[in-house]
Coordinates of C-alpha atoms in Angstrom, one line a residue:
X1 CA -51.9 19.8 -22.6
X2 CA -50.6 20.8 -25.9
X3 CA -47.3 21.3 -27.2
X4 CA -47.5 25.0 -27.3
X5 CA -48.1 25.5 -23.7
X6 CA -45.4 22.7 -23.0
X7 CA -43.0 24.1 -25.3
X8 CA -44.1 27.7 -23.2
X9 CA -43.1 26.1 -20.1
X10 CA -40.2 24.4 -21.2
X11 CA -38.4 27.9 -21.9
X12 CA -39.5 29.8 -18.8
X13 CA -38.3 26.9 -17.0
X14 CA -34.9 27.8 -18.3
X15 CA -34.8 30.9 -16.6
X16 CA -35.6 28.8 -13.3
X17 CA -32.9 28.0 -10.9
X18 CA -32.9 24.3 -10.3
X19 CA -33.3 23.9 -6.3
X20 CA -35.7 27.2 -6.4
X21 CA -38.8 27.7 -5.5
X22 CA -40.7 29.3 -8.5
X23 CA -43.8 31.4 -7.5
X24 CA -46.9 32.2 -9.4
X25 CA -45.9 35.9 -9.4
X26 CA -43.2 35.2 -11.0
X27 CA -44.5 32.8 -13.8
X28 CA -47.4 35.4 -14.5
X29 CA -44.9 38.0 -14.4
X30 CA -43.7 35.5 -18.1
X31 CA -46.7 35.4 -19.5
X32 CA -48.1 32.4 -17.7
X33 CA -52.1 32.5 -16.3
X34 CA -52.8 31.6 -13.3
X35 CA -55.4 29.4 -14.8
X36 CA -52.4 28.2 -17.0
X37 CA -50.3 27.3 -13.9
X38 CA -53.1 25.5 -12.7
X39 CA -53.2 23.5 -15.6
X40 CA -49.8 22.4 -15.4
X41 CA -50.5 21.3 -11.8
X42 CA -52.7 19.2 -12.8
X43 CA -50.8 17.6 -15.9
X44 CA -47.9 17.4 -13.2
X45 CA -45.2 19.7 -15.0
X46 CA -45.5 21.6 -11.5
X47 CA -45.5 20.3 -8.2
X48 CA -47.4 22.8 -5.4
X49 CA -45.4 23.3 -2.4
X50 CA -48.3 25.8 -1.3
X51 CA -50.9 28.7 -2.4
X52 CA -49.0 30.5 -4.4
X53 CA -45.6 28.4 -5.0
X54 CA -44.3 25.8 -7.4
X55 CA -41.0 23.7 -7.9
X56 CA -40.3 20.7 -10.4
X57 CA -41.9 17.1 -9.6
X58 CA -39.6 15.2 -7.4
X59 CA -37.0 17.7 -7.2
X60 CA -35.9 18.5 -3.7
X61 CA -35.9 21.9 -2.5
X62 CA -34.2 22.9 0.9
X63 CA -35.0 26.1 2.6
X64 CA -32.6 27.9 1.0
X65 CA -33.8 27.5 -2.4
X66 CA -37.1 28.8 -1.3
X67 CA -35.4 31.5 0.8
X68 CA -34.0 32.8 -3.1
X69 CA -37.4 32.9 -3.9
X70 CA -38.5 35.2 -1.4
X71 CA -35.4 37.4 -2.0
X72 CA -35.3 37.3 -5.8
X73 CA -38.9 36.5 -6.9
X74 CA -41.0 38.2 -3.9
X75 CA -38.5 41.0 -3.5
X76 CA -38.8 41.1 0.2
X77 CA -35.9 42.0 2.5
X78 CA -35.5 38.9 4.6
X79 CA -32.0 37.8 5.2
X80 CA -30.7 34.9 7.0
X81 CA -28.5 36.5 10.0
X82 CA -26.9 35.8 13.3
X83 CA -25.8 32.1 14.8
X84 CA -27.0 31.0 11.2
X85 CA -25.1 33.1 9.2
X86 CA -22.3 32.8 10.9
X87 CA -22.1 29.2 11.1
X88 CA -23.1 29.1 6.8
X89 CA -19.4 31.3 6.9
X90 CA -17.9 28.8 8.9
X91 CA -17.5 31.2 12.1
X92 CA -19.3 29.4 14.8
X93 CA -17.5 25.7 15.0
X94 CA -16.4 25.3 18.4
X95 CA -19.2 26.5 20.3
X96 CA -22.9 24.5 20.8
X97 CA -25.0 25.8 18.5
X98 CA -28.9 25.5 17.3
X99 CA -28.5 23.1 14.3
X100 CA -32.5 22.6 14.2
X101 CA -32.9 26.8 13.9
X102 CA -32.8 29.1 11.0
X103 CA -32.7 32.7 12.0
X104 CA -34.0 34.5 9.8
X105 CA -33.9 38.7 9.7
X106 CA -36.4 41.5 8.1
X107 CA -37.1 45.0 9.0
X108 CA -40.4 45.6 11.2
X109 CA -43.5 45.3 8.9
X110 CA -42.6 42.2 6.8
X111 CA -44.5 38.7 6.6
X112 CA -43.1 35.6 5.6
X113 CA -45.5 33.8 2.6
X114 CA -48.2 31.0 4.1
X115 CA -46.4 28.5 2.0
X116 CA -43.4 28.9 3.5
X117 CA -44.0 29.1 6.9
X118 CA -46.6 26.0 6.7
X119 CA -44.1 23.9 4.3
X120 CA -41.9 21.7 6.2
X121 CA -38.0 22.4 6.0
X122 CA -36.8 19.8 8.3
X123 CA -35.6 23.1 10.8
X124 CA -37.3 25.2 13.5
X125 CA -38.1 28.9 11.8
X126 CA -37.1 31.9 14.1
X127 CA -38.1 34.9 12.1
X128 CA -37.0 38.2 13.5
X129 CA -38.6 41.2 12.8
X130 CA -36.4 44.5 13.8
X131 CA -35.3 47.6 12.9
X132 CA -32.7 48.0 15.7
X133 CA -29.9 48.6 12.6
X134 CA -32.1 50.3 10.2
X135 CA -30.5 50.3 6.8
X136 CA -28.6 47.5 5.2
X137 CA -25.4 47.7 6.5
X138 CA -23.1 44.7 6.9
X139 CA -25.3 42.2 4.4
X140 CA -24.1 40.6 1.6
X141 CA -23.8 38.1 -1.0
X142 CA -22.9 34.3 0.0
X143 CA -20.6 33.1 -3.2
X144 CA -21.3 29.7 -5.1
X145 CA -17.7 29.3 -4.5
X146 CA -17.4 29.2 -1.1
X147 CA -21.0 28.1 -0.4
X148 CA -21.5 26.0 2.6
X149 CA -25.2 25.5 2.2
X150 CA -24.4 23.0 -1.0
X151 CA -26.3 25.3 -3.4
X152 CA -24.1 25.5 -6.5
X153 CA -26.6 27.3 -8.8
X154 CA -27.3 30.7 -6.9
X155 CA -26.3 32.6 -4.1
X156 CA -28.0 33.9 -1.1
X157 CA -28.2 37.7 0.8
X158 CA -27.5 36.8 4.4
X159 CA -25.1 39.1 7.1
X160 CA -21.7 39.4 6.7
X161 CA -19.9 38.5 10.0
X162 CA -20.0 42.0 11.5
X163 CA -23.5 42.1 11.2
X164 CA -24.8 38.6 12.5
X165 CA -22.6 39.3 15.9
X166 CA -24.5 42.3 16.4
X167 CA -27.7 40.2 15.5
X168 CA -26.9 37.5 17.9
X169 CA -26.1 40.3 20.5
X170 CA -30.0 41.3 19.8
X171 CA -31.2 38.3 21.1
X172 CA -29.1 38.5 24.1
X173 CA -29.4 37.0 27.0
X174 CA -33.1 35.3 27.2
X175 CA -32.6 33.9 23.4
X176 CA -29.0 33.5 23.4
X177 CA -26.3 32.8 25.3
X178 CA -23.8 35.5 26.1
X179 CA -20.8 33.0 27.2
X180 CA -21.3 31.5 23.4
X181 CA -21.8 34.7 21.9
X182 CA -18.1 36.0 23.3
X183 CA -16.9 32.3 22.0
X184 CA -17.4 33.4 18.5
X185 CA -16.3 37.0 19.0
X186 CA -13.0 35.6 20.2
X187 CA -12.6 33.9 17.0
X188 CA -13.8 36.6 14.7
X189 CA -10.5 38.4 14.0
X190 CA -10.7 39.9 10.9
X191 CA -13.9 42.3 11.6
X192 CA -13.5 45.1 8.8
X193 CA -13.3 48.3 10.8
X194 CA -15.2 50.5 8.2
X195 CA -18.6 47.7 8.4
X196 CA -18.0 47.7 12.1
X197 CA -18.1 51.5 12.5
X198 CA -20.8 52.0 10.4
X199 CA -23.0 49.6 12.3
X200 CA -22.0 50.9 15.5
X201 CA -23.1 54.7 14.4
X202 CA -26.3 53.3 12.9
X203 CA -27.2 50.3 15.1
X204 CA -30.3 51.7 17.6
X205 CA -29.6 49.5 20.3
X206 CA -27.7 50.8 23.4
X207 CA -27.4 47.0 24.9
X208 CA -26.0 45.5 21.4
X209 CA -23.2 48.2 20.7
X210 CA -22.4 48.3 24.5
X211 CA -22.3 44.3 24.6
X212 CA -20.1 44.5 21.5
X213 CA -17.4 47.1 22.5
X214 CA -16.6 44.8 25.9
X215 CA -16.5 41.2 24.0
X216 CA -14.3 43.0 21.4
X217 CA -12.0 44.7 24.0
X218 CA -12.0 41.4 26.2
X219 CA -10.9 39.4 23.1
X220 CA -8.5 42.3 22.2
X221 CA -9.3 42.4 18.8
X222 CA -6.7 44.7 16.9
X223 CA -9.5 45.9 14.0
X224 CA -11.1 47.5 16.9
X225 CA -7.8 50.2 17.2
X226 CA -9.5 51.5 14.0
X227 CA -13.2 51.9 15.2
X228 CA -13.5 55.5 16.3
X229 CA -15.7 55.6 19.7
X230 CA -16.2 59.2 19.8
X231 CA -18.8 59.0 16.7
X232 CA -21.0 56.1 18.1
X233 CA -24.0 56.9 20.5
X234 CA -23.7 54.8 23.5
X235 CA -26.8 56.5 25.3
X236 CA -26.6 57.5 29.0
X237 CA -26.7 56.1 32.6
X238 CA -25.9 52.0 33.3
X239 CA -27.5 48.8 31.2
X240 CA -28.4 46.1 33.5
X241 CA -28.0 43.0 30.8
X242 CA -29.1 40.5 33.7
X243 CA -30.5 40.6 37.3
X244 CA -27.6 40.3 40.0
X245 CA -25.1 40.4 37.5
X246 CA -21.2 41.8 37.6
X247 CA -21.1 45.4 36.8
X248 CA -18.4 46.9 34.8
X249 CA -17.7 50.5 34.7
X250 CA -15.3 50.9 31.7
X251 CA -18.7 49.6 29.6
X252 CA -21.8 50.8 32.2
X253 CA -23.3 47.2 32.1
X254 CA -23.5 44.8 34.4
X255 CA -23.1 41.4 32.9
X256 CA -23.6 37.7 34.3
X257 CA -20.2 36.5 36.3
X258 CA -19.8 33.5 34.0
X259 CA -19.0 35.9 30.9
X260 CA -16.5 37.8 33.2
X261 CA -14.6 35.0 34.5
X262 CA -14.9 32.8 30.9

């Protein structure tokens, strides 16, 4: 290879995050061919972590850093969400939670690349495809600052607390656990009241918002004085969350006797 295409590389390089995934998009997008990146696979200034995606040679890249990728490079809306974006925000350390699962959010419609679902990230991938809130509502920016994934160089979207209960709510009760799920509400006491009511007005699902309003009023949260019920949709007629269950009337559900009694 010579120097000019180094020297090419070299500065486009400099633009890369280190711990990122960099995909040939992106490098095309800078003026380099994919017959160019394949020539700096081969001279091993790239390392191929699939069809389509590169990092440095022997750096280490965690799922995070490829999770950038998708969000910054590919452009595609996939967020990380529920139990794992609460426990990233510290939220969920008292209860049992999947350490081996990374939940991972997108509307209806969207496909995670072949090299990241084949590549091995050391963690089991649950990607959940929904549009039960349809807009973006409750996401945001993780900071470096207060970053518990240990990536100081860049920042991730994922939900903001309001928004991953909900989530974990979605996957109530055959893929999580509602006892657990009321263990975190209980310790999430600083809910914003203006996130929470626009999810509640927005969020499609009859079960989740129902769900939410009891754990919050069990807990007795004091955000939820400000949350105005009269402007969210709670649909019609009773929810049976589980078989057999305890049936509460303030809520119209019936619920399983071990999240009454907890």
């Amino acid at each position: 290879m010579n120097n000019h295409n180094r020297n090419k590389l070299k500065k486009i390089l400099q633009e890369h995050l280190p711990g990122t995934i960099c995909l040939a998009s992106w490098l095309e997008a800078r003026g380099i061919s994919r017959n160019l990146q394949t020539c700096y696979r081969r001279s091993g200034w790239l390392e191929s972590v699939g069809p389509g995606a590169f990092k440095r040679p022997g750096e280490q890249v965690t799922l995070e850093g490829a999770l950038y990728a998708i969000q910054e490079q590919a452009g595609l809306p996939v967020h990380l969400g529920g139990q794992t974006a609460l426990s990233r925000q510290g939220l969920s350390q008292y209860i049992r939670m999947s350490r081996e699962t990374a939940y991972l959010y997108s509307p209806l419609g969207v496909k995670l690349p072949a090299w990241f679902k084949r590549y091995d990230w050391k963690v089991q991938l649950e990607h959940i495809r929904t549009n039960f809130i349809p807009d973006a509502s409750g996401l945001g920016q993780q900071s470096r600052a207060t970053s518990s994934l240990l990536t100081p160089h860049f920042s991730l979207k994922l939900s903001a607390p309001e928004r991953a209960i909900m989530e974990c709510l979605y996957l109530a009760p055959n893929r999580q656990d509602l006892v657990e799920i009321f263990q975190i509400m209980e310790g999430l006491t600083n809910l914003r009241p203006k996130i929470v009511q626009r999810l509640l007005e927005t969020c499609r699902s009859v079960k989740v918002k129902r769900l939410f309003l009891y754990m919050a009023d069990k807990a007795g949260h004091k955000w939820l004085q400000f949350v105005d019920r009269q402007h969210i949709n709670l649909g019609r007629g009773n929810r049976c969350i589980t078989p057999n269950g305890v049936y509460v009337a303030e809520h119209c559900i019936s619920i399983p006797k071990t999240l009454v009694s907890v």
